[in-house]
mmCIF file with all atom_site columns, C-alpha atoms in Angstrom:
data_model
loop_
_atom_site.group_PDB
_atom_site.id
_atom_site.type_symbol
_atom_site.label_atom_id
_atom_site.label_alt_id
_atom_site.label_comp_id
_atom_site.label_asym_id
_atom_site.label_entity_id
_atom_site.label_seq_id
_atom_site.pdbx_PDB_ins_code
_atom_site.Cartn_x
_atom_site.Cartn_y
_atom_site.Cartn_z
_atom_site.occupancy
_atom_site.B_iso_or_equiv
_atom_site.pdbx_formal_charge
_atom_site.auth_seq_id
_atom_site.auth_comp_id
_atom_site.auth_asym_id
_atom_site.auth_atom_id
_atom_site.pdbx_PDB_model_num
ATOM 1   C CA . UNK C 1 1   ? 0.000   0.000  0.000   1.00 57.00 ? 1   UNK C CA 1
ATOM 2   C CA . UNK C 1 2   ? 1.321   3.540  -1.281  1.00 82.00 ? 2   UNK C CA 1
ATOM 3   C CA . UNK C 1 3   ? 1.572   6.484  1.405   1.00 95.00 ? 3   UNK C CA 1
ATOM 4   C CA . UNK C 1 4   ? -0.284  9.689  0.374   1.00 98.00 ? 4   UNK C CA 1
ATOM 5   C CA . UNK C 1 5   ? 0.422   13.123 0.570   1.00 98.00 ? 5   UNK C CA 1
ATOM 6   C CA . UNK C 1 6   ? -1.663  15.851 0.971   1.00 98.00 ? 6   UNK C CA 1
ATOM 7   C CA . UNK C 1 7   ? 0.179   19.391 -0.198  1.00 98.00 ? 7   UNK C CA 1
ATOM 8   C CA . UNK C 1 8   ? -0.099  22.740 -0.620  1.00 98.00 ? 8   UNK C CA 1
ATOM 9   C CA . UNK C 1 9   ? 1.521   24.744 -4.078  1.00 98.00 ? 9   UNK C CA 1
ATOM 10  C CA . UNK C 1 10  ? 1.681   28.053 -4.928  1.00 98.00 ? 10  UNK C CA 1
ATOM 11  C CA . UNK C 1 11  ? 0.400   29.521 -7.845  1.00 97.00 ? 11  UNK C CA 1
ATOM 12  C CA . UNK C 1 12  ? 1.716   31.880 -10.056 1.00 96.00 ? 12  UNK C CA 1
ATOM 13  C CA . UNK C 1 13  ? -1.184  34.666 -8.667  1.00 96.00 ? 13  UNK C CA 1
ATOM 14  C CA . UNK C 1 14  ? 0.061   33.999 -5.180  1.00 97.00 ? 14  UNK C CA 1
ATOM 15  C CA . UNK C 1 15  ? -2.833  31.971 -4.422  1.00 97.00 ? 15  UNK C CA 1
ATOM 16  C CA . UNK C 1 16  ? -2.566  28.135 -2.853  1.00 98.00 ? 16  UNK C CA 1
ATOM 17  C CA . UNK C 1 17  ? -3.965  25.293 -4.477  1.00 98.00 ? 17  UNK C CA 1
ATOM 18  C CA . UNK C 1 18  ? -4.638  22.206 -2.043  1.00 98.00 ? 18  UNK C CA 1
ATOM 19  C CA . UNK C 1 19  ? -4.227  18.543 -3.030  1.00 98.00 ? 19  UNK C CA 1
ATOM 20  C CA . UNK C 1 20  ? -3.420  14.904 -2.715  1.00 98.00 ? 20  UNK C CA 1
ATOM 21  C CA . UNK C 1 21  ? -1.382  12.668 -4.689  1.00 98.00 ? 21  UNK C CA 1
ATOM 22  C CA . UNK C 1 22  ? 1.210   8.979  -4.175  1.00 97.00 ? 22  UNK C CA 1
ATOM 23  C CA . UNK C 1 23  ? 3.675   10.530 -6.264  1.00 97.00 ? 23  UNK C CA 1
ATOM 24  C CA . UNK C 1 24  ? 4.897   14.062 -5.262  1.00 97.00 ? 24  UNK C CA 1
ATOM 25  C CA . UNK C 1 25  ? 7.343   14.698 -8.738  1.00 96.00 ? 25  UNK C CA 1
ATOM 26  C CA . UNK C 1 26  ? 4.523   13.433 -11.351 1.00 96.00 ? 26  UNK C CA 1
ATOM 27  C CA . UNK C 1 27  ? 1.561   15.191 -9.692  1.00 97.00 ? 27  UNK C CA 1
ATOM 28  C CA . UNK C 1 28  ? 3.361   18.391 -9.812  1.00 97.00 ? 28  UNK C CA 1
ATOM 29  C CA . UNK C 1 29  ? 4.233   17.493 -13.624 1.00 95.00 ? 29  UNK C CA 1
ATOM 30  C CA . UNK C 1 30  ? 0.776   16.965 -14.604 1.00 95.00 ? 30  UNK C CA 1
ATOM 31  C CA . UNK C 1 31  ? -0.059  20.537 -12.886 1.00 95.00 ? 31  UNK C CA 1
ATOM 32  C CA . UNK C 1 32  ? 2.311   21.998 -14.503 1.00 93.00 ? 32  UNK C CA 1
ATOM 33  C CA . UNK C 1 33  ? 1.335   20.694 -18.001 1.00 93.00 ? 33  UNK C CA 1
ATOM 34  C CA . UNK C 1 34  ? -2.450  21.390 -17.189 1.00 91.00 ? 34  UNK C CA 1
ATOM 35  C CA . UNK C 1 35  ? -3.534  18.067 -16.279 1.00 90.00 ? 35  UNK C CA 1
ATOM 36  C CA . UNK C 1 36  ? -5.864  16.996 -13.465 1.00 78.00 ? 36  UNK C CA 1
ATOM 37  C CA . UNK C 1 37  ? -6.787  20.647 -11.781 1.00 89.00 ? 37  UNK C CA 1
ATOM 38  C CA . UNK C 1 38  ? -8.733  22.824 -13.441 1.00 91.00 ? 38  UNK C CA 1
ATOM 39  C CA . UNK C 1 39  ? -7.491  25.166 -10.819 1.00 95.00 ? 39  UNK C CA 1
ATOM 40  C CA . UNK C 1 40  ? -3.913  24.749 -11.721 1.00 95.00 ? 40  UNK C CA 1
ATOM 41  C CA . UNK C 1 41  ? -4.525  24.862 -15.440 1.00 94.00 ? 41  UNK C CA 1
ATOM 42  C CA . UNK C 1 42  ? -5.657  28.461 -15.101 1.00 94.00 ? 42  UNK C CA 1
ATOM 43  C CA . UNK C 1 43  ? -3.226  29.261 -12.541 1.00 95.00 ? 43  UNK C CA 1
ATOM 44  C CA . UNK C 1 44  ? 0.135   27.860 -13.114 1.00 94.00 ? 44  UNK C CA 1
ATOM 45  C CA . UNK C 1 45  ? 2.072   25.779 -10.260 1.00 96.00 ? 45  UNK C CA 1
ATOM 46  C CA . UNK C 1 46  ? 5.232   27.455 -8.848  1.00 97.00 ? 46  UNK C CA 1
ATOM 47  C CA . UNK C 1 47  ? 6.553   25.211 -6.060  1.00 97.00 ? 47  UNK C CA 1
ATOM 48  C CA . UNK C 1 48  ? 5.205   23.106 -3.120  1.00 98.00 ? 48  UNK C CA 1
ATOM 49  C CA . UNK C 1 49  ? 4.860   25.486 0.310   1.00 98.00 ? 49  UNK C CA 1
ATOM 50  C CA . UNK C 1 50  ? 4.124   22.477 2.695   1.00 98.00 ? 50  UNK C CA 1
ATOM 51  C CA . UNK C 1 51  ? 3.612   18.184 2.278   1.00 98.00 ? 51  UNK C CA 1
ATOM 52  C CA . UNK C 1 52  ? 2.237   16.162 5.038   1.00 98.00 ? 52  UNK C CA 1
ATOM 53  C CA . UNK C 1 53  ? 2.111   12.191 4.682   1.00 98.00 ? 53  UNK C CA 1
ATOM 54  C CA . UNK C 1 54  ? -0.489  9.568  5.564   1.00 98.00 ? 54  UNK C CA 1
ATOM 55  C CA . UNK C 1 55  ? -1.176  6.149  5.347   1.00 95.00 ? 55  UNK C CA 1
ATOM 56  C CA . UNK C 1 56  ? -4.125  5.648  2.862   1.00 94.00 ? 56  UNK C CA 1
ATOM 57  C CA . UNK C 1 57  ? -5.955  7.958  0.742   1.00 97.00 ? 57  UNK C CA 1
ATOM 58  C CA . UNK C 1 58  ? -8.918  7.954  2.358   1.00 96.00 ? 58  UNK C CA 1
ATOM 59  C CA . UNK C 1 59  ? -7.695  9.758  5.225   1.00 97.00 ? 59  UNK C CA 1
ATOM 60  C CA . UNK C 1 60  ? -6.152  11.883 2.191   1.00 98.00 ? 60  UNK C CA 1
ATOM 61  C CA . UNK C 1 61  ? -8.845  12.914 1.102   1.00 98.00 ? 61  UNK C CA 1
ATOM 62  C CA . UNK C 1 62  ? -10.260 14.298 4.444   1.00 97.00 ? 62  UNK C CA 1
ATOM 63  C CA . UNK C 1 63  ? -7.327  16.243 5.224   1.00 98.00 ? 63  UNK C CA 1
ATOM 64  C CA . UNK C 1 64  ? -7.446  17.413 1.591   1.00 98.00 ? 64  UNK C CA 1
ATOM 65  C CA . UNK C 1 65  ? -10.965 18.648 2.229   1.00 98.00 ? 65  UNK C CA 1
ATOM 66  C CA . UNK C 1 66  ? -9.922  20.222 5.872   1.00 98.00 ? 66  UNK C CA 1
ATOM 67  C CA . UNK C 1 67  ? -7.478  22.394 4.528   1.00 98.00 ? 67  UNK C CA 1
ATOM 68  C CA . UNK C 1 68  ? -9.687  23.898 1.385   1.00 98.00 ? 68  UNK C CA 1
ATOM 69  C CA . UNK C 1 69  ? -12.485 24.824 4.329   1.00 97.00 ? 69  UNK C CA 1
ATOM 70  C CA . UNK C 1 70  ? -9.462  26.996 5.799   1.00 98.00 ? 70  UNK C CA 1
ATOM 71  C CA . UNK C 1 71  ? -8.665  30.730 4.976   1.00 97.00 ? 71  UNK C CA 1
ATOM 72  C CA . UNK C 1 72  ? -5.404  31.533 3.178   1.00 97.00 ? 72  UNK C CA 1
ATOM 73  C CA . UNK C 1 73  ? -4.447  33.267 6.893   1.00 97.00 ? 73  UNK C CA 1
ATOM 74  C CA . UNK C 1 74  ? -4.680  29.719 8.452   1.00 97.00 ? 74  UNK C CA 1
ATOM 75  C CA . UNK C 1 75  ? -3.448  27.913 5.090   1.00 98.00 ? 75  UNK C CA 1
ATOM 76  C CA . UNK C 1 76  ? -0.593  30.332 5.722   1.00 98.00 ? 76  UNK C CA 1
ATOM 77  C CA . UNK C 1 77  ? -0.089  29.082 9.890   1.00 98.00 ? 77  UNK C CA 1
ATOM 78  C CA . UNK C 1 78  ? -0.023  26.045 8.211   1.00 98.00 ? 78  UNK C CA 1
ATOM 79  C CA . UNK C 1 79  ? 3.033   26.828 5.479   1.00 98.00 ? 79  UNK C CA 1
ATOM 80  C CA . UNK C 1 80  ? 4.940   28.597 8.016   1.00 97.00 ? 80  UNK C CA 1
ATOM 81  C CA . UNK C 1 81  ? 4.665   25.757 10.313  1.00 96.00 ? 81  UNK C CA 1
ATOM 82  C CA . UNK C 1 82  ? 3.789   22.642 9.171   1.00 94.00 ? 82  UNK C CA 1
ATOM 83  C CA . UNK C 1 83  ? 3.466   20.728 12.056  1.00 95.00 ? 83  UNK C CA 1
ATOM 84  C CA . UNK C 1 84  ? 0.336   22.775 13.413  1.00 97.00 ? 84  UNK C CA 1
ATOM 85  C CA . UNK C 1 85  ? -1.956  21.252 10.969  1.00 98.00 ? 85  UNK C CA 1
ATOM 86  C CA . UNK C 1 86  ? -1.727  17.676 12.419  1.00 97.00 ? 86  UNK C CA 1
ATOM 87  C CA . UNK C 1 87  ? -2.492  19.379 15.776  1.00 97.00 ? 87  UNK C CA 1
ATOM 88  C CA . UNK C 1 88  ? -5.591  21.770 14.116  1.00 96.00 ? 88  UNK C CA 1
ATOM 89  C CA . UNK C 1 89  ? -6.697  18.736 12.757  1.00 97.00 ? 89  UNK C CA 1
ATOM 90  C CA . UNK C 1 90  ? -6.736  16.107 15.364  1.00 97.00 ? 90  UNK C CA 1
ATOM 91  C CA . UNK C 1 91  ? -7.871  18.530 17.537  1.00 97.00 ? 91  UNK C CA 1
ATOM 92  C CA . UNK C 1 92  ? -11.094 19.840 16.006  1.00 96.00 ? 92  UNK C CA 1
ATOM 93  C CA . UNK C 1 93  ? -11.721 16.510 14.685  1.00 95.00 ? 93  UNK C CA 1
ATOM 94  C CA . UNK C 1 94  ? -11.089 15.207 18.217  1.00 97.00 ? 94  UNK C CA 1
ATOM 95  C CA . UNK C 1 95  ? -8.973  12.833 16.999  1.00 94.00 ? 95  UNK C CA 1
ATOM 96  C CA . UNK C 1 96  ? -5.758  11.385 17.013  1.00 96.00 ? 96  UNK C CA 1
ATOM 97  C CA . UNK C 1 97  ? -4.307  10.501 13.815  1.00 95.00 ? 97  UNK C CA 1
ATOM 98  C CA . UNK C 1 98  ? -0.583  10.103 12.980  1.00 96.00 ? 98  UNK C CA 1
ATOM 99  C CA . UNK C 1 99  ? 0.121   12.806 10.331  1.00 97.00 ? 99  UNK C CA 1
ATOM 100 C CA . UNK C 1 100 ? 3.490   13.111 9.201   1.00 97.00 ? 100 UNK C CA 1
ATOM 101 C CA . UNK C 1 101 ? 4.711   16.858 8.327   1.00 97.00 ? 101 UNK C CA 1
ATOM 102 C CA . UNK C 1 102 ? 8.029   16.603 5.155   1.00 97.00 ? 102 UNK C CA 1
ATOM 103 C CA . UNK C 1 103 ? 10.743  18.358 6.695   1.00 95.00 ? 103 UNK C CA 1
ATOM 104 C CA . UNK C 1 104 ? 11.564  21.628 5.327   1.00 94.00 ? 104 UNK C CA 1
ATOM 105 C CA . UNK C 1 105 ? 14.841  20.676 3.842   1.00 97.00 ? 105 UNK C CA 1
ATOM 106 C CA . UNK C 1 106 ? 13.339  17.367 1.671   1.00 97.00 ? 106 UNK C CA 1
ATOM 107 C CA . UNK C 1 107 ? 10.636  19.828 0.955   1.00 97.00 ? 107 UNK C CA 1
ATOM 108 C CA . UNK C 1 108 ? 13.380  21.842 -0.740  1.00 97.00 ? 108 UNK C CA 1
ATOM 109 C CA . UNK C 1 109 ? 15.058  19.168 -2.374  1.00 97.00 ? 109 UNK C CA 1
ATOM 110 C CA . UNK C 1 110 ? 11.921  18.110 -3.967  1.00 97.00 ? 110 UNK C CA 1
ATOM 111 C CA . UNK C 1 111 ? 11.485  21.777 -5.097  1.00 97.00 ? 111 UNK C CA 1
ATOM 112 C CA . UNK C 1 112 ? 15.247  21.404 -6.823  1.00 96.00 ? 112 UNK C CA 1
ATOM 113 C CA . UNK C 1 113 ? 14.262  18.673 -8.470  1.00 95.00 ? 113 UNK C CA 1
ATOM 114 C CA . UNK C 1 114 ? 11.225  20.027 -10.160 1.00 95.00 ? 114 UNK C CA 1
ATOM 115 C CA . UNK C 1 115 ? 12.854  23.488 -10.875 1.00 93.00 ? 115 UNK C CA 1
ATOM 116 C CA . UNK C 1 116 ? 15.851  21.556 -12.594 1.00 92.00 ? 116 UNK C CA 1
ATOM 117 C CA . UNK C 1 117 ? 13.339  19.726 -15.079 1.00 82.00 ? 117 UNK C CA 1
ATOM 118 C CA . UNK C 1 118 ? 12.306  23.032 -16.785 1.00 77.00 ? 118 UNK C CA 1
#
């Protein structure tokens, strides 16, 4: 069974386009060629802000769906730090789900890798 990420990208009008993928490098190829999001065909993917990691996409999804009810202010919270939207979550949802937040620095390898295939 694949992991799934949920992530956050920025957009080329400074907006943030939520989603959830198994394979981090090809989802952000498909955005970036106009496939999949109608959101991101309009506005054009710049880089991943923040990644978080889960065990099956059904949980995903719901986190997926958590983060699009948010305003860009708390979409931002969540950029700057990643690890408060595992606690936002669990906590409204009164839950207690193991979320994983990517590091910032894997975050920004992944980032060098897409930049480099332009």
């Amino acid at each position: 069974m694949n992991n799934y990420y949920i992530y956050i990208i920025l957009c080329e009008n400074d907006s943030f386009y939520t989603g959830i993928t198994n394979d981090l490098i090809k989802r952000f190829d498909n955005h970036k060629k106009g496939k999949g999001a109608r959101y991101t065909k309009l506005y054009k993917p710049l880089k991943y802000l923040s990644v978080w990691e889960v065990k099956d996409k059904k949980l995903a999804l719901r986190i997926e769906y958590y983060i699009k009810t948010k305003s860009k202010k708390i979409k931002t919270l969540f950029i700057e730090n990643n690890k408060s939207m595992p606690k936002y979550f669990n906590e409204e949802k009164n839950e207690n789900i193991k979320i994983k937040s990517m590091n910032k620095n894997k975050l920004n390898k992944i980032n060098e890798i897409l930049k480099n295939k332009e």
